[in-house]
Amino acid sequence: VAPPAVVSDLRSAVGDAHVLVDEDARAGYETDWSGRYTGRAVAVVRPGTTHEVAEVLRICRTAGVDVVPQGGNTGLVGGGVPRPEGSTERPAIVLSTRRLGGVSAADPDAMQLTAGAGVTIAEWQAAARAVGLDAPLDFAARDSATVGGAIATNAGGSRVLRFGTMRSQVAGIEAVLADGRVVGSLAGLPKETAGLHWPSVLTGSEGTLAVVTAARLRLVPRFEHVVTALVATASIGEAVDLTGRLRRQLGSLDSVEIIDPAALALVGGHLGRAAPVTPPPGGAALLVECAGHVDPTSDLVAALGDIAGDSAVAVDPLQRAHLIAFRDRITEAMNQASAGGVPPFKLDVAVPLGALEELAAVARRAAADDGCRLIAFGHLAEGNLHLNHLGARDPATIAATVLSAVADLGGTISAEHGIGIAKTPWLHLVRSSADLGAQAAVRAALDPAGILNPGVLAPRPPAIGRAATPTAPQVP
Ligand code: 2HG
Ligand code: ZN
C-alpha cells in the first residue's frame, strides 16, 4: 500500500497526471519484455525534466522508498521492473524516463546530438538522418528502447563490429545521483582528461549508481548504398571463418548475425514463408550487411566466394526487409510460440569467436538433457549467442551448465542484456570477489541509502560447486 504522504509529495513534484497509482495504469510498467519478471510498484512516476527527477529522488530517499529506473521497458533480465513481491523490505516506485524526450543541437561537423534519456533508438536514428547522418546503434527493439536504457545496459545490437557498443557512443552525460545532485556534462568533448569520465562510470551500471537524464551522442555517416545477404554455412566453424574473412576484406561490413536452423524454421513459420537458404543441421544462416558511399554488392559477393552459391542477396529496400525479418522477428516468433504458457528462458552469452562452436555444442546438450526446444541466434561477430529455451523443465540447471561452460571458455554470462536480477547468482563466475567488493563500495558511496535498483547487479552467494543449482527467485 502506498504511503500516502509519498504519493502526494510525488504528485506535487511532477503533477497529478504523471503519478500512476491505478493497477491498470501501472501494469505496463510492472512486467518486462521477457514476460518472466514482474513486481509491484506503489506508483509509476513520470518526471518531465531533470529538476523533477532530482525532486523525485530526494522525496524517495527521505521516505525510504526504492527507485527502479525504467526506459522503454524492453529489458529481458528483470532490471527495469519492481522486484518480485516479498523479496524487498521497502516499497518501490518505477521512475519512468520516457517523458525526458527531445533531441537538440545536432552538430553535423562534430557529428553529435543531444538526446533526452527517453528518446527512442528509432528517434535518435531519425534525428541523425534529418541532418544527413545516422545513429551507430541498431537493434530489433528500436521503436521502444530508449537512450537512457541503452546506456544503463550498455546495449549492443547488430552494428557493434563496426561502431562498438553504446559505451562508444556516449560523448557526454547528465545524470542525477540518489541524493538529487546532478553530475556530468553534455559538452561532448572528444578529448578531456579532467577527472572521472561519467559516461564510462555510468554506462552499464543498470540504474544502480544514478538516473541518466540526457546524453551527448555520437553520429556516424549515413551510407547511401546498403546490401543485405542471407547465406547458409555447413557448420559454425565455417561461419566463424567466413566472418573473419568478411571483416578483413570489407571496409563496408556493418553486421554479421547468426540464426541456427531451428530459429530459421520457427521464424519462417511465423512469417508464413520459407527462408531462401537451408542450412543443414549443425550449420547456420548468416545475415550479413554492408553499407558504403559506393555500392558494396560486388565486393560482398566476391568475399563470400563459394558460399555465394547458397545465398540470397538484396539491395532493394523491400527485398532487404524480407531477409532482415528472418533475424529481427525471431523474438516475436518465440513469444507467439509460447503464448499462454511459460515465456522462453533466455541466456545472453558471449565467448571468444574460436570457442563458439564448443559453446553451441554445450548449449545443445544442455537443452537435450532438459528436453526443451533450443532456439539460438545472435550477433556472430561478437561471439554473442541468444540461447532461448522453450518449454524448459529446469532452467536453473540449464543456466548453471551453460554459464559455467561460458566462463571456462573465457566468455561472459551477459553480453548485452545485462545482469538485472536474472543473472545475479552467476556473477561470481566472471567477476572476482575483489572486483565485486570494489563495485559494491562505489555503489555505497554514491547511494548510501541503497534506494537505486536494489537487488540488481548484486552478487549472490556462489552455489557450492560449479554444477550445483543456485536458488534464483525468478528462475522457475
Ligand atoms: C536481439 O538480438 C535481442 O534480437 C533479443 O537482443 C534477443 O530475444 C532475445 O533473446
Ligand atoms: Zn541481441
XYZ file of C-alpha atoms and ligand atoms in Angstrom:
487
model
C 0.000 0.000 0.000
C 1.345 3.414 -0.959
C 2.492 5.584 1.910
C 0.032 8.442 1.146
C 2.477 11.199 2.092
C 4.939 9.998 -0.526
C 2.326 9.861 -3.245
C 1.117 13.358 -2.536
C 4.713 14.666 -2.428
C 5.427 12.955 -5.746
C 2.260 14.484 -7.205
C 3.349 17.954 -6.218
C 6.780 17.298 -7.746
C 5.700 16.057 -11.189
C 1.960 16.803 -11.444
C -1.008 14.530 -10.691
C -1.221 13.173 -14.230
C 2.295 11.769 -14.025
C 1.940 9.698 -10.863
C 0.150 6.491 -11.848
C -1.293 4.528 -8.944
C -4.178 2.589 -10.529
C -3.423 -1.056 -11.120
C -4.356 -0.879 -14.813
C -2.173 2.167 -15.417
C 0.806 0.599 -13.612
C 0.551 -2.817 -15.241
C 2.526 -1.989 -18.406
C 5.455 -0.822 -16.263
C 5.485 -3.751 -13.850
C 6.319 -6.650 -16.192
C 9.300 -6.603 -18.509
C 9.536 -7.536 -22.189
C 10.603 -11.101 -21.426
C 7.288 -11.692 -19.665
C 9.204 -13.556 -16.935
C 9.883 -10.746 -14.454
C 7.224 -8.852 -12.589
C 6.697 -6.942 -9.337
C 4.505 -4.243 -7.813
C 5.197 -0.526 -7.584
C 3.376 1.823 -5.202
C 3.353 4.254 -8.109
C 4.797 4.839 -11.547
C 6.292 8.324 -11.616
C 6.967 10.087 -14.901
C 9.125 13.202 -14.390
C 9.423 15.511 -17.389
C 12.643 17.374 -16.520
C 15.998 16.760 -14.828
C 14.853 19.003 -11.995
C 11.777 16.827 -11.471
C 13.925 13.659 -11.477
C 16.040 15.229 -8.717
C 12.905 16.085 -6.720
C 11.549 12.538 -7.065
C 14.845 11.049 -5.858
C 15.001 13.416 -2.862
C 11.437 12.525 -1.876
C 12.090 8.778 -2.157
C 15.352 8.950 -0.264
C 13.748 10.830 2.597
C 10.770 8.473 2.714
C 12.829 5.281 2.375
C 11.220 4.242 -0.902
C 13.221 2.285 -3.508
C 13.507 3.613 -7.056
C 13.501 1.378 -10.132
C 14.557 3.454 -13.149
C 12.892 2.376 -16.392
C 13.265 3.411 -20.047
C 11.283 1.705 -22.818
C 10.782 -1.446 -20.710
C 12.307 -3.702 -23.367
C 14.658 -5.298 -20.816
C 14.900 -9.076 -20.585
C 16.569 -9.655 -17.194
C 14.162 -8.070 -14.709
C 16.339 -4.987 -14.109
C 13.777 -2.333 -15.064
C 10.687 -3.586 -13.250
C 9.967 -3.779 -9.492
C 11.480 -6.734 -7.655
C 9.286 -9.802 -7.107
C 6.798 -9.450 -4.286
C 8.195 -10.403 -0.906
C 11.839 -10.042 -1.960
C 12.399 -6.469 -0.725
C 11.801 -4.732 2.566
C 10.807 -1.311 1.270
C 8.131 -0.177 -1.151
C 9.325 0.867 -4.611
C 8.332 3.277 -7.342
C 9.073 2.892 -11.033
C 10.762 6.080 -12.253
C 9.890 6.118 -15.945
C 12.246 8.278 -18.012
C 10.056 8.202 -21.116
C 8.946 11.839 -20.753
C 12.571 13.024 -20.819
C 12.295 13.427 -24.576
C 13.658 15.901 -27.046
C 16.580 15.870 -29.423
C 18.567 19.075 -29.770
C 21.722 20.712 -31.006
C 22.675 18.299 -33.767
C 26.174 19.272 -34.875
C 26.943 17.737 -38.299
C 30.603 18.805 -38.042
C 31.278 17.305 -34.628
C 28.844 14.522 -35.611
C 26.931 14.628 -32.335
C 23.497 15.423 -30.958
C 21.958 15.751 -27.508
C 19.057 13.467 -26.588
C 16.867 13.162 -23.523
C 17.051 9.787 -21.799
C 13.516 8.972 -23.002
C 14.327 9.387 -26.712
C 13.951 6.051 -28.502
C 16.692 4.491 -30.618
C 14.438 4.986 -33.678
C 14.058 8.708 -32.815
C 17.840 9.021 -32.458
C 18.203 7.403 -35.900
C 15.557 9.719 -37.418
C 17.143 12.855 -35.934
C 20.547 11.796 -37.265
C 19.122 11.081 -40.718
C 17.491 14.524 -40.770
C 20.997 16.037 -40.845
C 22.341 13.502 -43.385
C 23.926 11.240 -40.755
C 22.963 8.062 -38.896
C 22.953 6.543 -35.416
C 25.670 3.964 -34.795
C 23.354 1.653 -32.844
C 20.565 -0.582 -34.113
C 18.540 -3.488 -32.775
C 15.082 -5.000 -33.093
C 13.535 -3.117 -30.113
C 14.484 0.260 -31.671
C 10.932 1.694 -31.578
C 10.551 1.340 -27.794
C 14.055 1.044 -26.305
C 15.405 4.377 -25.073
C 18.762 6.126 -24.990
C 18.766 6.032 -21.166
C 18.054 2.310 -21.087
C 20.676 1.635 -23.764
C 23.239 3.478 -21.628
C 22.183 1.694 -18.433
C 22.676 -1.733 -20.045
C 25.496 -0.839 -22.454
C 23.250 -2.100 -25.261
C 24.824 -3.667 -28.337
C 22.772 -4.888 -31.274
C 23.859 -5.549 -34.821
C 26.335 -2.763 -35.708
C 28.811 -3.352 -32.869
C 31.505 -4.805 -35.111
C 31.677 -1.515 -36.998
C 30.910 1.118 -34.348
C 31.154 -0.517 -30.904
C 28.537 -0.841 -28.157
C 26.588 2.015 -26.555
C 29.662 2.737 -24.417
C 31.446 4.030 -27.516
C 28.567 6.350 -28.463
C 28.243 8.419 -25.284
C 30.319 11.594 -25.592
C 28.667 13.283 -22.630
C 26.101 12.501 -19.979
C 23.827 14.189 -17.470
C 22.622 12.124 -14.521
C 21.042 12.570 -11.114
C 22.549 10.900 -8.049
C 20.387 9.302 -5.363
C 20.544 12.471 -3.249
C 19.289 14.657 -6.104
C 22.612 16.186 -7.141
C 23.239 16.436 -10.876
C 26.566 15.210 -12.310
C 28.184 15.075 -15.750
C 28.420 17.325 -18.773
C 26.816 17.468 -22.207
C 29.728 19.332 -23.834
C 30.723 16.200 -25.772
C 34.431 16.962 -25.876
C 36.136 14.048 -27.643
C 39.269 14.733 -25.594
C 39.094 15.538 -21.909
C 41.240 14.357 -19.027
C 39.852 16.250 -16.059
C 38.900 13.516 -13.651
C 36.361 10.704 -13.706
C 34.621 10.228 -17.042
C 30.927 9.955 -16.140
C 29.866 8.246 -19.387
C 32.328 5.450 -18.562
C 31.249 5.230 -14.919
C 27.527 5.077 -15.672
C 27.347 3.056 -18.894
C 26.397 -0.496 -17.927
C 25.570 0.395 -14.311
C 21.942 -0.743 -14.767
C 20.339 2.088 -12.826
C 22.299 1.377 -9.643
C 24.519 4.489 -9.494
C 22.381 7.336 -10.854
C 19.416 8.105 -13.103
C 20.597 9.154 -16.570
C 18.568 12.132 -17.826
C 20.307 13.122 -21.093
C 23.293 12.277 -23.249
C 25.510 13.764 -25.935
C 25.595 11.057 -28.586
C 27.887 10.196 -31.426
C 26.621 10.120 -35.013
C 28.109 8.224 -37.967
C 27.898 8.651 -41.749
C 24.629 7.774 -43.477
C 25.507 5.337 -46.240
C 23.544 5.595 -49.478
C 24.245 2.008 -50.523
C 23.260 -0.950 -48.374
C 23.326 -4.602 -49.349
C 21.909 -7.463 -47.304
C 22.706 -11.152 -47.751
C 21.329 -14.289 -46.141
C 23.845 -17.119 -46.509
C 23.995 -20.709 -45.299
C 27.113 -22.326 -43.850
C 27.651 -26.036 -43.207
C 28.984 -25.556 -39.667
C 29.533 -22.889 -37.027
C 33.271 -23.229 -37.615
C 32.720 -22.302 -41.263
C 30.537 -19.359 -40.164
C 33.326 -18.091 -37.877
C 35.932 -18.430 -40.654
C 33.657 -16.550 -43.055
C 33.141 -13.765 -40.504
C 36.911 -13.324 -40.202
C 37.278 -13.181 -43.974
C 34.467 -10.625 -44.364
C 35.968 -8.439 -41.613
C 39.401 -8.488 -43.192
C 38.202 -7.863 -46.749
C 35.245 -5.494 -46.401
C 35.666 -1.994 -45.001
C 31.918 -1.590 -45.544
C 30.931 -4.512 -43.270
C 28.130 -3.420 -40.916
C 26.845 -6.601 -39.296
C 27.111 -10.389 -39.252
C 24.239 -12.071 -37.447
C 23.718 -15.780 -36.875
C 20.496 -17.815 -36.956
C 20.502 -21.545 -36.190
C 18.372 -23.858 -38.354
C 15.714 -24.280 -35.622
C 15.368 -20.493 -35.236
C 15.154 -20.083 -39.009
C 12.377 -22.682 -39.230
C 10.462 -21.092 -36.336
C 10.598 -17.559 -37.737
C 9.777 -18.872 -41.236
C 6.612 -20.440 -39.856
C 5.756 -17.184 -38.097
C 6.322 -15.124 -41.258
C 4.442 -17.655 -43.384
C 7.284 -18.106 -45.875
C 10.325 -20.342 -46.082
C 13.789 -18.817 -45.870
C 15.612 -18.616 -49.213
C 18.504 -20.676 -47.813
C 18.518 -24.007 -45.946
C 21.448 -24.582 -43.594
C 21.987 -28.248 -42.665
C 21.621 -29.389 -39.035
C 24.703 -28.150 -37.164
C 25.086 -25.358 -39.728
C 23.828 -21.795 -39.596
C 22.280 -18.991 -41.604
C 24.130 -15.676 -41.504
C 22.562 -12.299 -42.142
C 25.315 -10.065 -43.477
C 25.035 -6.338 -44.188
C 27.440 -3.958 -45.891
C 26.922 -0.226 -46.228
C 29.029 2.344 -48.046
C 29.161 5.529 -50.058
C 29.751 3.323 -53.112
C 27.762 0.154 -53.816
C 29.459 -2.687 -51.859
C 27.473 -5.501 -53.560
C 30.200 -6.844 -55.860
C 32.807 -6.712 -53.061
C 30.462 -8.665 -50.788
C 29.701 -11.292 -53.408
C 33.434 -11.693 -54.133
C 34.232 -12.021 -50.420
C 31.508 -14.652 -49.960
C 33.361 -16.813 -52.507
C 31.941 -20.334 -52.855
C 29.352 -19.648 -50.165
C 27.689 -17.172 -52.540
C 26.150 -20.310 -54.120
C 23.803 -20.815 -51.165
C 22.785 -17.234 -50.531
C 20.189 -14.576 -51.262
C 21.468 -11.058 -51.870
C 19.220 -7.977 -51.866
C 19.697 -4.263 -52.487
C 16.079 -3.214 -52.963
C 14.728 -1.935 -49.584
C 11.649 -4.176 -49.662
C 13.665 -7.270 -50.531
C 16.210 -6.389 -47.856
C 13.402 -6.061 -45.312
C 12.187 -9.542 -46.306
C 15.599 -11.000 -45.447
C 16.064 -8.938 -42.250
C 12.693 -10.175 -40.942
C 14.213 -13.677 -40.579
C 16.542 -12.192 -37.940
C 14.594 -9.317 -36.399
C 11.363 -11.199 -35.777
C 12.701 -14.293 -34.007
C 11.914 -12.917 -30.525
C 8.353 -12.166 -31.623
C 8.036 -15.651 -33.166
C 9.187 -17.264 -29.902
C 6.781 -15.173 -27.851
C 3.955 -16.265 -30.101
C 5.030 -19.911 -29.939
C 4.931 -19.806 -26.137
C 1.892 -17.503 -25.817
C -0.345 -18.502 -22.945
C 2.402 -20.677 -21.458
C 5.731 -20.015 -19.758
C 7.839 -17.419 -21.631
C 11.156 -18.645 -23.112
C 14.081 -18.947 -20.701
C 16.820 -16.687 -22.113
C 20.579 -16.702 -21.769
C 22.570 -13.916 -23.467
C 26.180 -15.044 -23.567
C 29.375 -14.371 -25.500
C 32.617 -16.274 -25.908
C 35.769 -15.607 -27.911
C 34.957 -16.499 -31.538
C 37.239 -19.544 -31.527
C 35.120 -21.100 -28.743
C 31.722 -20.508 -30.349
C 31.350 -23.971 -31.857
C 32.083 -25.551 -28.467
C 29.589 -23.260 -26.724
C 26.920 -24.210 -29.267
C 27.593 -27.901 -28.585
C 27.317 -27.395 -24.795
C 24.051 -25.489 -25.251
C 22.610 -28.195 -27.500
C 23.491 -30.900 -24.953
C 22.036 -28.928 -22.027
C 18.775 -28.398 -23.928
C 18.626 -32.062 -24.976
C 19.197 -33.190 -21.354
C 16.340 -30.954 -20.233
C 14.106 -31.990 -23.103
C 13.358 -28.388 -24.124
C 13.432 -26.747 -27.546
C 16.530 -24.581 -28.103
C 16.292 -21.535 -30.367
C 19.750 -19.996 -30.821
C 20.640 -16.847 -32.720
C 22.604 -13.670 -32.160
C 25.462 -11.422 -33.108
C 28.136 -13.636 -34.637
C 30.883 -11.055 -34.965
C 30.974 -10.646 -31.153
C 30.600 -14.356 -30.397
C 27.258 -13.380 -28.812
C 24.530 -16.031 -28.766
C 20.961 -15.594 -27.529
C 20.043 -19.037 -26.222
C 16.297 -19.291 -25.838
C 14.792 -22.364 -24.205
C 11.154 -23.094 -24.953
C 9.358 -25.386 -22.556
C 12.372 -25.766 -20.239
C 11.693 -28.027 -17.247
C 14.700 -26.968 -15.168
C 16.079 -23.558 -16.234
C 18.393 -23.258 -13.213
C 20.265 -26.430 -14.205
C 20.497 -25.282 -17.837
C 21.854 -21.925 -16.638
C 24.390 -23.495 -14.271
C 25.673 -25.843 -17.012
C 25.830 -23.295 -19.822
C 27.108 -20.340 -17.788
C 29.880 -22.393 -16.141
C 30.981 -23.556 -19.597
C 30.866 -19.970 -20.862
C 33.132 -18.865 -18.002
C 35.532 -21.773 -18.621
C 35.720 -20.791 -22.293
C 36.756 -17.246 -21.330
C 33.361 -15.717 -22.097
C 30.745 -13.659 -20.291
C 27.395 -14.547 -18.702
C 25.845 -11.404 -20.183
C 26.881 -9.841 -23.487
C 24.297 -7.094 -23.947
C 21.122 -7.669 -21.913
C 22.729 -7.036 -18.538
C 22.658 -8.897 -15.233
C 19.399 -7.482 -13.834
C 18.104 -9.888 -11.227
C 18.164 -12.840 -13.623
C 21.926 -13.428 -13.656
C 22.973 -12.360 -10.129
C 23.547 -15.944 -8.868
C 26.227 -16.453 -11.533
C 28.087 -13.120 -11.354
C 30.859 -14.791 -9.343
C 31.705 -16.913 -12.400
C 33.045 -13.888 -14.269
C 33.939 -11.391 -11.504
C 36.406 -11.909 -8.669
C 35.464 -11.098 -5.083
C 37.916 -8.172 -5.162
C 36.124 -6.852 -8.231
C 32.650 -7.286 -6.739
C 33.756 -5.730 -3.442
C 35.100 -2.652 -5.215
C 31.886 -2.292 -7.210
C 29.825 -2.534 -4.024
C 31.977 0.187 -2.420
C 31.405 2.560 -5.361
C 27.700 1.881 -5.170
C 27.542 2.505 -1.415
C 29.489 5.756 -1.811
C 27.123 7.145 -4.457
C 23.902 5.778 -2.938
C 24.461 5.189 0.800
C 20.772 4.543 1.480
C 20.705 1.891 -1.279
C 17.486 3.126 -2.898
C 18.600 2.786 -6.534
C 17.547 -0.500 -8.126
C 18.256 -2.759 -5.122
C 18.886 -6.408 -5.978
C 20.064 -5.564 -9.488
C 23.727 -6.345 -10.208
C 24.053 -7.507 -6.601
C 26.141 -10.666 -6.399
C 24.558 -13.537 -4.543
C 26.447 -16.276 -2.733
C 28.014 -18.745 -5.123
C 26.469 -22.166 -5.243
C 28.540 -24.986 -3.775
C 30.405 -26.432 -6.723
C 30.062 -25.178 -10.238
C 27.373 -27.567 -11.377
C 25.199 -27.042 -8.310
C 21.893 -25.296 -8.759
C 21.766 -21.808 -7.267
C 18.434 -20.649 -5.964
C 17.187 -17.891 -8.194
C 13.936 -16.244 -7.160
C 12.668 -15.662 -10.687
C 14.073 -18.696 -12.471
C 11.132 -21.059 -12.274
C 18.078 -9.458 -30.265
O 19.256 -9.561 -30.611
C 17.756 -9.090 -28.868
O 17.159 -9.600 -31.089
C 16.749 -10.042 -28.208
O 18.907 -8.975 -28.113
C 17.263 -11.441 -28.061
O 15.069 -12.350 -27.560
C 16.288 -12.474 -27.452
O 16.803 -13.451 -26.860
Zn 20.744 -9.169 -29.307
